[in-house]
């Protein structure tokens, strides 16, 4: 740790506290700019426009060590650069290539980390920070060889969204700021390094890799991964990286990626990032997918063997427009990223697989939202699209609203405006705000100006403000209707009327129909009925992670013993939070299983990403 004079630190603590409590005092002269409450940065004064990372990857010490050089745009007179850090060891700071310069770290906040304040001279244009990450850096997961598919080499990956970039790079960690970046990574020989940038396709014998991202991106899209990885092309501008034993299976499953690219370009304009590749991660990846630019990170739980879970690829690809090109300015505007993406995802699925599949996916998304609203007394403030995240960790907020309620608003606008006008508006929206970060108010102004102004009747028909700044699901929604799911409901009714499971007409059902089936079973389905269903459909043995999770939740709730062995294996292998959360919650409902879950978690925790650990820690400590 650097030595700092104590009185100066105390003064800085006070300054940070004041700046947080009274942002308007921070600059008395000009009107107070709206700042991102999840960042200490003051980009209205000084904005970082380029980062150059020079880092060595040390698996034994579980550390990244090296430096970042920040290029500054001095926007207003300011004598300090304010950066975000969390659990970083800052070793030294230099200004414009000079000698060691002073710096100060503010008091730690468990979610936000510590402000790093660097005094600047009026002409300072570059700041270089030498630093090291800590083994507990929340963005990074360091995997032992045993946690990979091939079990021979260690693996490292990052997950920066929402506010975890600051745990591996001192930066202005707010999506309001965009910067280009370049990087040089030194990794152990025999491993490939990848970033959200122009990437190599083969290993370099010296283990030194160089990267460039020439488009300005927000910090949450900074990403890296290091492991024993191979590459397979999927089309002229698309491909997949995965461990050697997984890459062929991954290439087969993701074969439609290039067609998805054609579909979305046809609808919403050119892909602006050059190549689009995917990286298939080990199963501890805490999300299904993450839209790191040029290189989507994906969970291997989407490899169902029948291409039935590729909507996730459509989703992450769509983020190349909604999210990466046009970005939420703060996490309160997160719905702009995710609901536009969920909407685009659905349009891509319609183009590539037909309207029947797309309607089925949309109706399932809607059911998830309705279930969430019902379970949460109608939803309250948390069911507004515009989120209230003050004092909260953006990673711990529910997704049904930001994703699915917003998607339904966009469907509703599509229906009201007509598809061709709506698509023209959307294509224009991406064009008008390309490589910009915008707020909810910016979107509403753009919608008003470019769609509603010319059509007052449209404005009357869709109550956009009530969707954005109000709770629940408004009655004017354009509701999806799926014939494929209605067929499932028919079979559910037959089951309820006494038809034995093996006589149901389930031939040819796809994953989503099975999910509907499992979600439609009565909550009080007992042990005998579960056993009969398991005999007929072998749910406990399925390798499909979505179906397994839905089934295991039902089974755990009623204490169906045969689930325990496969569930134990699943919980020890898979770290995707979307599955872990309902599974551990279901187990926590029954005291004997809660004890069992705690014992499994004690063994599994070490293998989960910090993001998943935080969620399950909270879940298992709050339950009795
Ligand atoms: N960007 C999100 C993942 C994310 C959101 C990470 C917020 C951290 C904070 C990604 O695009 C996403 O939505 N992933 C979903 C899959 C999608 C098909 C709904 C997931 O991981 O489940
Ligand atoms: Zn998303």
Coordinates of C-alpha atoms and ligand atoms in Angstrom, one line a residue:
X1 CA 0.0 0.0 0.0
X2 CA 1.2 3.5 -0.8
X3 CA 2.1 5.7 2.2
X4 CA -0.2 8.7 2.5
X5 CA -0.2 11.5 5.0
X6 CA -3.1 10.9 7.3
X7 CA -4.4 14.5 7.6
X8 CA -4.7 14.9 3.8
X9 CA -6.5 11.6 3.7
X10 CA -9.0 12.8 6.3
X11 CA -9.5 16.0 4.3
X12 CA -10.1 13.9 1.1
X13 CA -12.6 11.6 2.9
X14 CA -14.5 14.7 3.9
X15 CA -14.4 16.0 0.3
X16 CA -15.6 12.7 -1.1
X17 CA -18.4 12.4 1.5
X18 CA -19.5 16.0 0.8
X19 CA -19.4 15.5 -3.0
X20 CA -21.5 12.4 -2.6
X21 CA -24.1 14.0 -0.3
X22 CA -24.2 17.4 -1.9
X23 CA -23.2 16.9 -5.5
X24 CA -24.3 20.5 -6.2
X25 CA -21.6 21.9 -4.0
X26 CA -18.9 20.2 -6.2
X27 CA -18.9 23.0 -8.7
X28 CA -20.3 26.3 -7.5
X29 CA -20.0 28.2 -10.7
X30 CA -21.9 26.1 -13.3
X31 CA -25.2 24.3 -12.8
X32 CA -24.7 21.0 -11.2
X33 CA -24.3 18.2 -13.8
X34 CA -26.4 15.1 -13.3
X35 CA -23.8 12.5 -12.3
X36 CA -24.1 8.7 -12.2
X37 CA -24.7 7.8 -8.6
X38 CA -22.7 4.6 -9.0
X39 CA -19.5 6.3 -9.9
X40 CA -17.1 8.8 -8.3
X41 CA -16.0 10.1 -11.7
X42 CA -16.7 13.7 -12.8
X43 CA -16.6 13.4 -16.6
X44 CA -18.1 16.8 -17.0
X45 CA -14.8 18.1 -15.8
X46 CA -12.3 15.6 -17.2
X47 CA -13.2 12.7 -19.5
X48 CA -11.0 9.7 -20.3
X49 CA -10.9 9.2 -24.1
X50 CA -8.4 6.3 -24.4
X51 CA -7.0 3.6 -22.1
X52 CA -3.8 1.7 -22.7
X53 CA -3.5 -1.4 -20.5
X54 CA -0.2 -3.2 -20.0
X55 CA -0.8 -6.2 -17.8
X56 CA 0.8 -9.4 -16.8
X57 CA -1.5 -12.3 -15.9
X58 CA -0.2 -14.2 -12.9
X59 CA -2.3 -17.4 -12.2
X60 CA -0.3 -18.5 -9.2
X61 CA -0.8 -15.2 -7.4
X62 CA -4.3 -14.6 -8.9
X63 CA -3.3 -11.1 -9.9
X64 CA -3.1 -8.8 -12.9
X65 CA -0.1 -6.5 -12.5
X66 CA 1.0 -3.6 -14.6
X67 CA -0.3 -0.2 -15.6
X68 CA -3.0 1.7 -17.3
X69 CA -2.3 5.0 -19.2
X70 CA -5.4 7.3 -19.5
X71 CA -5.7 10.0 -22.1
X72 CA -7.7 12.9 -20.9
X73 CA -10.1 15.4 -22.4
X74 CA -10.0 18.5 -20.2
X75 CA -13.6 19.7 -20.5
X76 CA -13.7 22.3 -17.7
X77 CA -11.2 23.7 -15.3
X78 CA -10.6 21.1 -12.6
X79 CA -7.6 20.3 -10.5
X80 CA -8.3 16.7 -10.0
X81 CA -9.1 13.6 -11.9
X82 CA -11.6 11.4 -10.1
X83 CA -11.6 7.6 -10.8
X84 CA -13.3 4.5 -9.6
X85 CA -11.4 1.7 -7.9
X86 CA -12.4 -1.3 -5.8
X87 CA -10.0 -3.7 -4.1
X88 CA -7.1 -2.4 -6.2
X89 CA -3.6 -1.8 -5.0
X90 CA -2.5 1.4 -6.5
X91 CA 1.3 1.5 -6.5
X92 CA 2.2 4.8 -8.3
X93 CA 0.9 7.6 -10.5
X94 CA 2.7 9.5 -13.2
X95 CA 1.5 12.6 -15.1
X96 CA 2.5 13.0 -18.8
X97 CA 5.4 10.5 -18.4
X98 CA 7.0 12.4 -15.5
X99 CA 8.1 11.1 -12.1
X100 CA 5.9 9.8 -9.2
X101 CA 3.0 12.1 -8.5
X102 CA 0.7 12.3 -5.5
X103 CA -2.7 10.6 -5.3
X104 CA -5.3 9.9 -2.7
X105 CA -7.8 7.1 -2.1
X106 CA -11.2 7.9 -0.5
X107 CA -13.0 5.7 2.1
X108 CA -14.2 2.3 0.9
X109 CA -17.8 1.6 0.1
X110 CA -18.7 -2.1 -0.2
X111 CA -20.4 -1.7 -3.5
X112 CA -18.8 1.4 -5.0
X113 CA -15.3 0.9 -3.9
X114 CA -12.9 3.8 -3.3
X115 CA -12.5 7.1 -5.2
X116 CA -9.0 7.6 -6.6
X117 CA -8.3 11.3 -6.7
X118 CA -5.3 12.4 -8.8
X119 CA -4.2 16.1 -8.6
X120 CA -3.7 17.5 -12.2
X121 CA -1.7 20.4 -13.6
X122 CA -3.6 22.6 -15.9
X123 CA -1.9 21.1 -18.9
X124 CA -1.9 17.4 -17.9
X125 CA -3.1 15.2 -20.8
X126 CA -1.9 11.7 -19.7
X127 CA -2.0 9.9 -16.4
X128 CA -0.3 6.5 -15.9
X129 CA -1.3 4.4 -12.9
X130 CA 0.7 1.4 -11.9
X131 CA -1.5 -1.1 -10.0
X132 CA -2.2 -4.7 -9.1
X133 CA -5.5 -6.4 -8.7
X134 CA -6.3 -8.5 -5.7
X135 CA -7.2 -12.2 -5.7
X136 CA -10.7 -11.3 -4.6
X137 CA -11.3 -8.8 -7.5
X138 CA -15.1 -9.2 -8.1
X139 CA -14.9 -9.0 -11.9
X140 CA -12.4 -11.7 -12.2
X141 CA -12.7 -15.5 -11.9
X142 CA -9.6 -17.5 -11.7
X143 CA -10.3 -21.1 -12.5
X144 CA -8.2 -24.2 -11.6
X145 CA -7.6 -26.7 -14.4
X146 CA -10.2 -29.0 -12.8
X147 CA -12.9 -26.3 -13.3
X148 CA -12.4 -26.3 -17.1
X149 CA -13.7 -28.8 -19.7
X150 CA -10.3 -30.2 -20.6
X151 CA -8.9 -30.0 -17.0
X152 CA -5.4 -29.3 -18.2
X153 CA -4.9 -25.5 -18.0
X154 CA -6.1 -22.7 -15.8
X155 CA -8.6 -20.2 -17.1
X156 CA -9.3 -16.6 -16.3
X157 CA -12.3 -14.4 -17.4
X158 CA -13.7 -11.0 -16.5
X159 CA -17.3 -9.8 -16.0
X160 CA -17.3 -6.0 -15.8
X161 CA -21.0 -5.2 -16.1
X162 CA -22.4 -3.5 -14.1
X163 CA -19.8 -1.7 -11.9
X164 CA -17.0 -4.3 -11.6
X165 CA -14.5 -2.9 -14.2
X166 CA -13.2 -0.8 -11.4
X167 CA -12.0 -4.1 -9.7
X168 CA -9.5 -4.7 -12.5
X169 CA -8.9 -1.3 -14.1
X170 CA -8.8 2.1 -12.3
X171 CA -11.2 4.0 -14.6
X172 CA -14.3 6.3 -14.9
X173 CA -16.6 3.3 -14.3
X174 CA -19.8 4.9 -15.6
X175 CA -21.6 4.0 -18.8
X176 CA -21.9 7.7 -19.5
X177 CA -18.2 7.8 -20.5
X178 CA -16.9 6.2 -23.6
X179 CA -13.3 5.5 -24.5
X180 CA -11.3 3.6 -27.0
X181 CA -8.6 1.2 -25.7
X182 CA -5.5 -0.7 -26.5
X183 CA -3.8 -3.4 -24.5
X184 CA -0.8 -5.6 -24.2
X185 CA -1.3 -8.7 -22.1
X186 CA 1.5 -11.1 -21.0
X187 CA 0.1 -14.6 -20.2
X188 CA 1.7 -18.0 -19.5
X189 CA 2.9 -19.8 -22.7
X190 CA 0.4 -22.3 -24.1
X191 CA -2.6 -20.1 -23.4
X192 CA -4.6 -17.8 -25.7
X193 CA -5.6 -14.3 -24.5
X194 CA -8.8 -12.6 -25.8
X195 CA -10.4 -9.2 -25.2
X196 CA -13.5 -7.2 -26.3
X197 CA -11.3 -6.0 -29.2
X198 CA -9.5 -7.2 -32.3
X199 CA -8.5 -10.7 -31.4
X200 CA -5.9 -13.3 -32.4
X201 CA -7.1 -16.7 -33.7
X202 CA -3.9 -18.6 -32.7
X203 CA -1.6 -18.8 -29.7
X204 CA 1.6 -16.9 -29.6
X205 CA 4.7 -18.8 -28.4
X206 CA 5.9 -15.9 -26.2
X207 CA 2.5 -15.4 -24.6
X208 CA 2.4 -11.7 -25.4
X209 CA -0.8 -10.4 -27.1
X210 CA -1.8 -7.0 -28.3
X211 CA -5.3 -5.6 -28.7
X212 CA -7.1 -2.6 -30.1
X213 CA -10.7 -1.4 -29.7
X214 CA -10.9 1.6 -32.0
X215 CA -14.6 2.4 -31.2
X216 CA -15.4 4.3 -28.0
X217 CA -17.0 1.9 -25.5
X218 CA -18.2 2.3 -21.9
X219 CA -16.1 0.7 -19.2
X220 CA -18.6 -2.1 -18.5
X221 CA -17.6 -3.6 -21.9
X222 CA -13.9 -4.0 -21.0
X223 CA -13.3 -7.7 -21.0
X224 CA -10.6 -10.3 -21.0
X225 CA -10.3 -14.1 -21.0
X226 CA -7.2 -16.3 -20.9
X227 CA -7.2 -20.1 -21.4
X228 CA -6.5 -23.1 -23.6
X229 CA -8.8 -22.0 -26.5
X230 CA -9.3 -22.9 -30.1
X231 CA -11.1 -21.0 -32.8
X232 CA -13.6 -22.1 -35.5
X233 CA -15.2 -19.8 -38.1
X234 CA -19.0 -19.9 -38.3
X235 CA -19.2 -17.6 -41.4
X236 CA -17.1 -14.9 -43.1
X237 CA -17.4 -12.4 -40.1
X238 CA -18.5 -14.7 -37.3
X239 CA -16.7 -17.4 -35.3
X240 CA -16.5 -19.2 -31.9
X241 CA -13.7 -19.7 -29.4
X242 CA -13.9 -22.6 -27.0
X243 CA -11.7 -25.2 -25.2
X244 CA -10.5 -27.9 -27.6
X245 CA -13.0 -30.6 -26.5
X246 CA -15.9 -28.1 -26.7
X247 CA -15.2 -26.2 -29.9
X248 CA -16.8 -28.6 -32.4
X249 CA -20.0 -28.9 -30.4
X250 CA -20.1 -25.2 -30.0
X251 CA -19.6 -24.5 -33.7
X252 CA -22.5 -26.9 -34.5
X253 CA -24.9 -25.4 -32.0
X254 CA -24.1 -21.8 -33.0
X255 CA -24.1 -22.4 -36.8
X256 CA -26.9 -19.9 -37.4
X257 CA -24.9 -16.9 -36.0
X258 CA -24.0 -15.5 -39.4
X259 CA -27.7 -15.8 -40.6
X260 CA -28.7 -13.9 -37.4
X261 CA -26.2 -11.2 -38.4
X262 CA -27.7 -10.9 -41.9
X263 CA -31.2 -10.7 -40.3
X264 CA -30.4 -7.9 -37.9
X265 CA -28.4 -5.9 -40.5
X266 CA -31.3 -6.1 -42.9
X267 CA -33.7 -4.7 -40.2
X268 CA -31.6 -2.1 -38.3
X269 CA -28.6 -1.2 -40.3
X270 CA -24.9 -2.1 -40.5
X271 CA -23.0 -4.0 -37.8
X272 CA -20.4 -1.4 -36.8
X273 CA -17.9 -3.5 -35.0
X274 CA -16.1 -5.5 -37.7
X275 CA -16.2 -9.2 -36.6
X276 CA -18.7 -10.9 -34.3
X277 CA -17.2 -13.9 -32.4
X278 CA -18.4 -15.8 -29.3
X279 CA -16.4 -17.2 -26.5
X280 CA -17.8 -20.4 -24.9
X281 CA -16.7 -20.1 -21.2
X282 CA -16.4 -22.8 -18.6
X283 CA -19.8 -23.5 -16.8
X284 CA -19.0 -21.2 -13.8
X285 CA -19.7 -18.1 -16.0
X286 CA -22.4 -16.4 -13.9
X287 CA -24.5 -15.2 -16.8
X288 CA -26.0 -16.8 -19.9
X289 CA -24.2 -14.3 -22.0
X290 CA -22.4 -11.0 -21.9
X291 CA -22.3 -8.7 -24.9
X292 CA -18.6 -7.8 -24.8
X293 CA -18.0 -6.0 -28.1
X294 CA -16.7 -8.2 -30.9
X295 CA -16.6 -11.1 -28.5
X296 CA -19.8 -12.2 -26.7
X297 CA -19.0 -14.3 -23.6
X298 CA -21.4 -17.2 -23.3
X299 CA -22.3 -19.9 -20.8
X300 CA -21.9 -23.5 -22.1
X301 CA -25.4 -24.2 -20.6
X302 CA -26.8 -22.9 -23.9
X303 CA -25.3 -26.0 -25.7
X304 CA -28.4 -28.1 -25.4
X305 CA -27.5 -30.3 -28.4
X306 CA -30.5 -29.2 -30.5
X307 CA -30.0 -25.4 -31.0
X308 CA -33.0 -24.7 -28.9
X309 CA -31.3 -22.1 -26.7
X310 CA -29.7 -19.9 -29.4
X311 CA -32.1 -17.0 -28.7
X312 CA -29.2 -16.1 -26.3
X313 CA -27.0 -15.5 -29.3
X314 CA -29.6 -13.4 -31.0
X315 CA -29.8 -11.4 -27.7
X316 CA -26.1 -10.8 -27.3
X317 CA -25.7 -10.0 -31.0
X318 CA -28.6 -7.5 -30.8
X319 CA -26.7 -5.7 -28.0
X320 CA -24.2 -4.6 -30.8
X321 CA -27.0 -2.1 -31.6
X322 CA -28.9 -1.6 -28.3
X323 CA -26.4 -1.3 -25.5
X324 CA -23.0 -1.2 -27.2
X325 CA -23.9 1.3 -30.0
X326 CA -26.6 3.2 -28.0
X327 CA -25.8 2.8 -24.4
X328 CA -27.7 3.5 -21.1
X329 CA -26.1 6.6 -19.5
X330 CA -26.7 5.3 -16.0
X331 CA -27.9 2.0 -14.5
X332 CA -31.3 3.6 -13.8
X333 CA -31.6 3.6 -17.6
X334 CA -30.7 -0.1 -17.9
X335 CA -34.1 -0.9 -19.5
X336 CA -32.9 1.0 -22.6
X337 CA -30.2 -1.6 -23.0
X338 CA -32.1 -4.7 -22.2
X339 CA -35.6 -4.2 -23.4
X340 CA -34.5 -2.9 -26.9
X341 CA -32.2 -6.0 -27.0
X342 CA -35.0 -8.4 -25.9
X343 CA -37.2 -6.8 -28.6
X344 CA -34.5 -7.1 -31.3
X345 CA -33.7 -10.6 -30.1
X346 CA -37.3 -11.5 -30.9
X347 CA -37.2 -9.9 -34.3
X348 CA -34.0 -11.8 -35.2
X349 CA -35.6 -15.1 -34.0
X350 CA -38.6 -14.3 -36.2
X351 CA -36.5 -13.7 -39.2
X352 CA -34.4 -16.8 -38.8
X353 CA -36.8 -19.3 -37.3
X354 CA -40.3 -17.9 -38.1
X355 CA -43.1 -16.1 -36.3
X356 CA -44.3 -19.2 -34.4
X357 CA -41.0 -19.6 -32.6
X358 CA -40.8 -15.8 -31.9
X359 CA -44.3 -15.6 -30.5
X360 CA -43.5 -18.5 -28.3
X361 CA -40.4 -16.9 -26.9
X362 CA -42.2 -13.5 -26.4
X363 CA -45.1 -15.2 -24.6
X364 CA -42.7 -17.0 -22.2
X365 CA -41.0 -13.7 -21.5
X366 CA -44.4 -12.2 -20.7
X367 CA -45.3 -15.0 -18.4
X368 CA -42.0 -14.5 -16.5
X369 CA -43.0 -10.8 -16.0
X370 CA -46.5 -11.6 -14.9
X371 CA -45.2 -14.2 -12.5
X372 CA -42.8 -11.6 -11.1
X373 CA -45.5 -9.0 -10.7
X374 CA -47.8 -11.4 -9.0
X375 CA -45.1 -12.5 -6.6
X376 CA -44.3 -8.9 -5.8
X377 CA -47.7 -7.4 -5.1
X378 CA -48.1 -5.9 -8.5
X379 CA -44.4 -4.7 -8.6
X380 CA -44.5 -1.3 -7.0
X381 CA -41.7 1.1 -7.7
X382 CA -39.4 -1.7 -8.8
X383 CA -41.8 -2.3 -11.7
X384 CA -41.2 1.1 -13.3
X385 CA -39.0 0.8 -16.4
X386 CA -37.0 3.8 -15.1
X387 CA -35.3 2.1 -12.1
X388 CA -34.6 3.6 -8.7
X389 CA -31.2 2.3 -7.8
X390 CA -30.1 4.9 -5.3
X391 CA -28.1 3.1 -2.6
X392 CA -28.4 -0.3 -4.4
X393 CA -26.1 -2.6 -6.2
X394 CA -27.2 -2.6 -9.8
X395 CA -26.2 -6.3 -10.1
X396 CA -28.8 -7.3 -7.5
X397 CA -31.9 -5.9 -9.1
X398 CA -34.7 -8.0 -10.8
X399 CA -34.5 -8.4 -14.6
X400 CA -38.1 -9.2 -15.5
X401 CA -39.1 -5.6 -15.7
X402 CA -36.1 -4.1 -17.5
X403 CA -36.1 -6.9 -20.1
X404 CA -39.7 -8.0 -20.5
X405 CA -41.9 -5.2 -19.6
X406 CA -39.8 -2.9 -21.8
X407 CA -39.9 -5.4 -24.6
X408 CA -43.7 -5.4 -24.3
X409 CA -43.7 -1.6 -24.5
X410 CA -41.8 -1.7 -27.8
X411 CA -44.1 -4.4 -29.2
X412 CA -47.0 -2.1 -28.2
X413 CA -45.4 0.8 -30.0
X414 CA -44.7 -1.4 -33.0
X415 CA -48.4 -2.5 -33.2
X416 CA -49.6 1.1 -32.8
X417 CA -47.2 2.6 -35.4
X418 CA -47.2 -0.3 -37.8
X419 CA -44.1 -2.4 -38.4
X420 CA -42.5 -0.4 -41.2
X421 CA -42.8 3.0 -39.5
X422 CA -41.6 1.5 -36.3
X423 CA -38.6 -0.2 -37.8
X424 CA -37.7 3.0 -39.7
X425 CA -37.8 4.8 -36.3
X426 CA -35.6 2.2 -34.6
X427 CA -33.0 2.1 -37.4
X428 CA -32.9 5.9 -37.2
X429 CA -32.7 5.8 -33.4
X430 CA -29.5 3.6 -33.6
X431 CA -28.1 5.9 -36.3
X432 CA -28.8 9.1 -34.4
X433 CA -27.3 7.9 -31.1
X434 CA -24.5 5.7 -32.4
X435 CA -21.6 5.5 -30.0
X436 CA -23.5 7.7 -27.5
X437 CA -24.7 7.1 -24.0
X438 CA -28.3 8.3 -23.5
X439 CA -30.8 8.6 -20.7
X440 CA -34.5 7.6 -20.5
X441 CA -35.4 11.2 -21.0
X442 CA -33.2 11.3 -24.2
X443 CA -35.1 8.3 -25.5
X444 CA -38.5 9.8 -24.8
X445 CA -37.5 13.1 -26.5
X446 CA -36.3 11.2 -29.5
X447 CA -39.5 9.1 -29.7
X448 CA -41.6 12.3 -29.4
X449 CA -39.6 14.1 -32.1
X450 CA -39.2 11.2 -34.6
X451 CA -42.3 9.2 -34.2
X452 CA -45.1 10.7 -32.0
X453 CA -45.0 14.4 -33.1
X454 CA -46.3 13.6 -36.6
X455 CA -49.0 11.4 -35.2
X456 CA -50.9 12.7 -32.1
X457 CA -53.3 9.8 -32.4
X458 CA -50.4 7.4 -31.7
X459 CA -49.4 9.4 -28.7
X460 CA -52.9 9.0 -27.3
X461 CA -53.0 5.3 -28.0
X462 CA -49.8 4.3 -26.2
X463 CA -49.3 5.8 -22.8
X464 CA -45.5 5.7 -22.9
X465 CA -45.0 7.7 -19.8
X466 CA -47.2 5.3 -17.8
X467 CA -45.1 2.4 -18.9
X468 CA -41.8 4.2 -18.1
X469 CA -42.7 6.0 -14.9
X470 CA -45.4 3.8 -13.6
X471 CA -45.9 0.3 -12.1
X472 CA -47.2 -3.0 -13.4
X473 CA -48.2 -4.0 -16.9
X474 CA -50.4 -1.4 -18.6
X475 CA -53.6 -2.6 -20.2
X476 CA -52.7 -1.2 -23.6
X477 CA -50.0 -3.9 -24.1
X478 CA -49.7 -5.8 -27.4
X479 CA -49.9 -9.3 -26.0
X480 CA -48.0 -12.1 -27.6
X481 CA -50.0 -15.2 -28.5
X482 CA -48.4 -18.5 -29.2
X483 CA -50.1 -21.4 -30.8
X484 CA -47.2 -23.7 -29.8
X485 CA -47.7 -22.9 -26.2
X486 CA -51.5 -23.2 -26.4
X487 CA -50.9 -26.8 -27.5
X488 CA -49.0 -27.3 -24.2
X489 CA -51.9 -25.9 -22.2
X490 CA -54.2 -28.4 -23.8
X491 CA -52.0 -31.2 -22.6
X492 CA -51.8 -29.7 -19.2
X493 CA -55.6 -29.7 -19.0
X494 CA -55.7 -33.3 -20.1
X495 CA -53.1 -34.2 -17.4
X496 CA -55.2 -32.3 -14.8
X497 CA -58.3 -34.3 -15.9
X498 CA -56.5 -37.6 -15.1
X499 CA -54.8 -38.6 -18.4
X500 CA -51.6 -40.4 -17.5
X501 CA -48.3 -38.5 -18.4
X502 CA -47.2 -41.1 -21.0
X503 CA -50.4 -40.6 -23.0
X504 CA -50.0 -36.9 -23.4
X505 CA -49.2 -35.6 -27.0
X506 CA -45.7 -34.4 -26.4
X507 CA -44.0 -35.7 -29.5
X508 CA -41.8 -33.1 -31.1
X509 CA -42.0 -30.6 -28.2
X510 CA -39.1 -28.1 -28.1
X511 CA -37.4 -26.8 -24.9
X512 CA -39.7 -23.9 -24.5
X513 CA -42.8 -26.1 -24.7
X514 CA -41.4 -28.2 -21.9
X515 CA -40.7 -25.1 -19.9
X516 CA -44.3 -24.1 -20.3
X517 CA -45.4 -27.5 -19.3
X518 CA -43.3 -27.5 -16.1
X519 CA -44.4 -23.9 -15.2
X520 CA -48.0 -24.9 -15.7
X521 CA -48.0 -27.9 -13.3
X522 CA -50.0 -27.0 -10.2
X523 CA -47.9 -25.8 -7.2
X524 CA -49.2 -28.6 -5.1
X525 CA -48.1 -31.4 -7.5
X526 CA -47.2 -34.2 -5.1
X527 CA -44.5 -36.8 -4.9
X528 CA -46.4 -39.6 -6.7
X529 CA -47.3 -37.3 -9.6
X530 CA -43.7 -36.1 -9.9
X531 CA -42.4 -39.6 -9.9
X532 CA -44.9 -40.5 -12.7
X533 CA -43.8 -37.5 -14.7
X534 CA -40.2 -38.4 -14.2
X535 CA -40.8 -42.0 -15.4
X536 CA -42.5 -40.7 -18.5
X537 CA -40.2 -37.9 -19.4
X538 CA -36.9 -38.6 -17.5
X539 CA -36.6 -34.9 -16.5
X540 CA -34.1 -35.7 -13.7
X541 CA -31.7 -37.0 -16.3
X542 CA -31.9 -34.2 -18.8
X543 CA -28.8 -32.4 -20.0
X544 CA -30.8 -29.3 -20.9
X545 CA -29.9 -26.8 -18.1
X546 CA -33.2 -24.8 -18.5
X547 CA -35.4 -27.9 -18.3
X548 CA -33.4 -29.4 -15.5
X549 CA -33.6 -26.2 -13.4
X550 CA -37.4 -25.8 -13.9
X551 CA -37.8 -29.5 -13.0
X552 CA -35.4 -29.5 -10.0
X553 CA -37.2 -26.4 -8.5
X554 CA -40.5 -28.3 -8.5
X555 CA -38.8 -31.5 -7.2
X556 CA -36.9 -29.7 -4.4
X557 CA -40.0 -27.9 -3.3
X558 CA -41.8 -31.2 -2.5
X559 CA -38.6 -33.0 -1.4
X560 CA -38.5 -35.5 -4.3
X561 CA -35.4 -37.5 -3.3
X562 CA -34.3 -38.8 -6.7
X563 CA -33.5 -35.2 -7.7
X564 CA -30.8 -34.8 -5.1
X565 CA -28.0 -36.7 -6.8
X566 CA -28.3 -35.0 -10.2
X567 CA -28.9 -31.7 -8.5
X568 CA -25.8 -32.0 -6.4
X569 CA -23.8 -32.6 -9.6
X570 CA -25.4 -29.6 -11.3
X571 CA -24.8 -27.2 -8.4
X572 CA -21.2 -28.3 -8.2
X573 CA -20.6 -27.7 -11.9
X574 CA -22.8 -24.8 -13.1
X575 CA -22.3 -21.3 -11.8
X576 CA -25.0 -19.5 -13.8
X577 CA -26.8 -17.3 -11.4
X578 CA -30.1 -17.5 -13.2
X579 CA -30.2 -21.2 -12.3
X580 CA -28.5 -21.1 -8.9
X581 CA -30.9 -18.6 -7.5
X582 CA -34.2 -20.5 -8.0
X583 CA -32.6 -23.8 -7.1
X584 CA -31.1 -22.6 -3.8
X585 CA -34.4 -20.7 -3.1
X586 CA -36.5 -23.8 -3.6
X587 CA -34.2 -25.8 -1.4
X588 CA -34.3 -23.1 1.3
X589 CA -38.1 -23.6 1.5
X590 CA -37.7 -26.9 3.4
X591 CA -35.6 -27.0 6.5
X592 CA -34.0 -30.5 5.8
X593 CA -33.1 -29.5 2.3
X594 CA -31.9 -26.1 3.5
X595 CA -29.3 -27.9 5.5
X596 CA -28.4 -30.1 2.5
X597 CA -28.2 -26.9 0.3
X598 CA -25.9 -25.2 2.8
X599 CA -23.6 -28.3 2.8
X600 CA -23.5 -28.4 -1.0
X601 CA -22.9 -24.6 -1.2
X602 CA -20.0 -24.9 1.3
X603 CA -18.3 -27.1 -1.3
X604 CA -19.6 -25.3 -4.5
X605 CA -19.0 -21.7 -3.4
X606 CA -15.3 -21.7 -4.2
X607 CA -16.1 -22.6 -7.8
X608 CA -18.7 -19.8 -8.3
X609 CA -18.0 -16.3 -9.7
X610 CA -18.0 -13.5 -7.1
X611 CA -21.3 -12.2 -8.6
X612 CA -23.0 -15.5 -8.0
X613 CA -21.5 -15.9 -4.6
X614 CA -22.9 -12.6 -3.5
X615 CA -26.4 -13.6 -4.5
X616 CA -26.3 -17.0 -2.9
X617 CA -24.6 -15.8 0.2
X618 CA -27.5 -13.3 0.8
X619 CA -30.1 -15.9 0.0
X620 CA -28.8 -18.6 2.3
X621 CA -28.0 -16.3 5.2
X622 CA -31.5 -14.6 5.1
X623 CA -33.3 -18.0 5.2
X624 CA -33.5 -19.0 8.9
Ligands
LIG1 N1 -25.9 -7.7 -20.3 C1 -26.6 -8.9 -19.9 C2 -26.0 -9.5 -18.7 C3 -25.8 -8.6 -17.5 C4 -26.8 -7.7 -17.1 C5 -24.7 -8.7 -16.7 C6 -26.6 -6.8 -16.0 C7 -24.5 -7.9 -15.6 C8 -25.5 -6.9 -15.2 C9 -26.8 -9.9 -21.0 O1 -27.0 -9.3 -22.2 C10 -28.0 -10.7 -20.7 O2 -29.0 -10.1 -20.7 N2 -27.9 -12.0 -20.4 C11 -29.0 -12.9 -20.1 C12 -29.4 -13.7 -21.3 C13 -30.5 -13.1 -22.1 C14 -30.8 -14.1 -23.3 C15 -31.7 -12.8 -21.4 C16 -28.5 -13.9 -19.1 O3 -27.3 -13.9 -18.8 O4 -29.3 -14.6 -18.6
LIG2 ZN1 -28.9 -8.4 -22.4

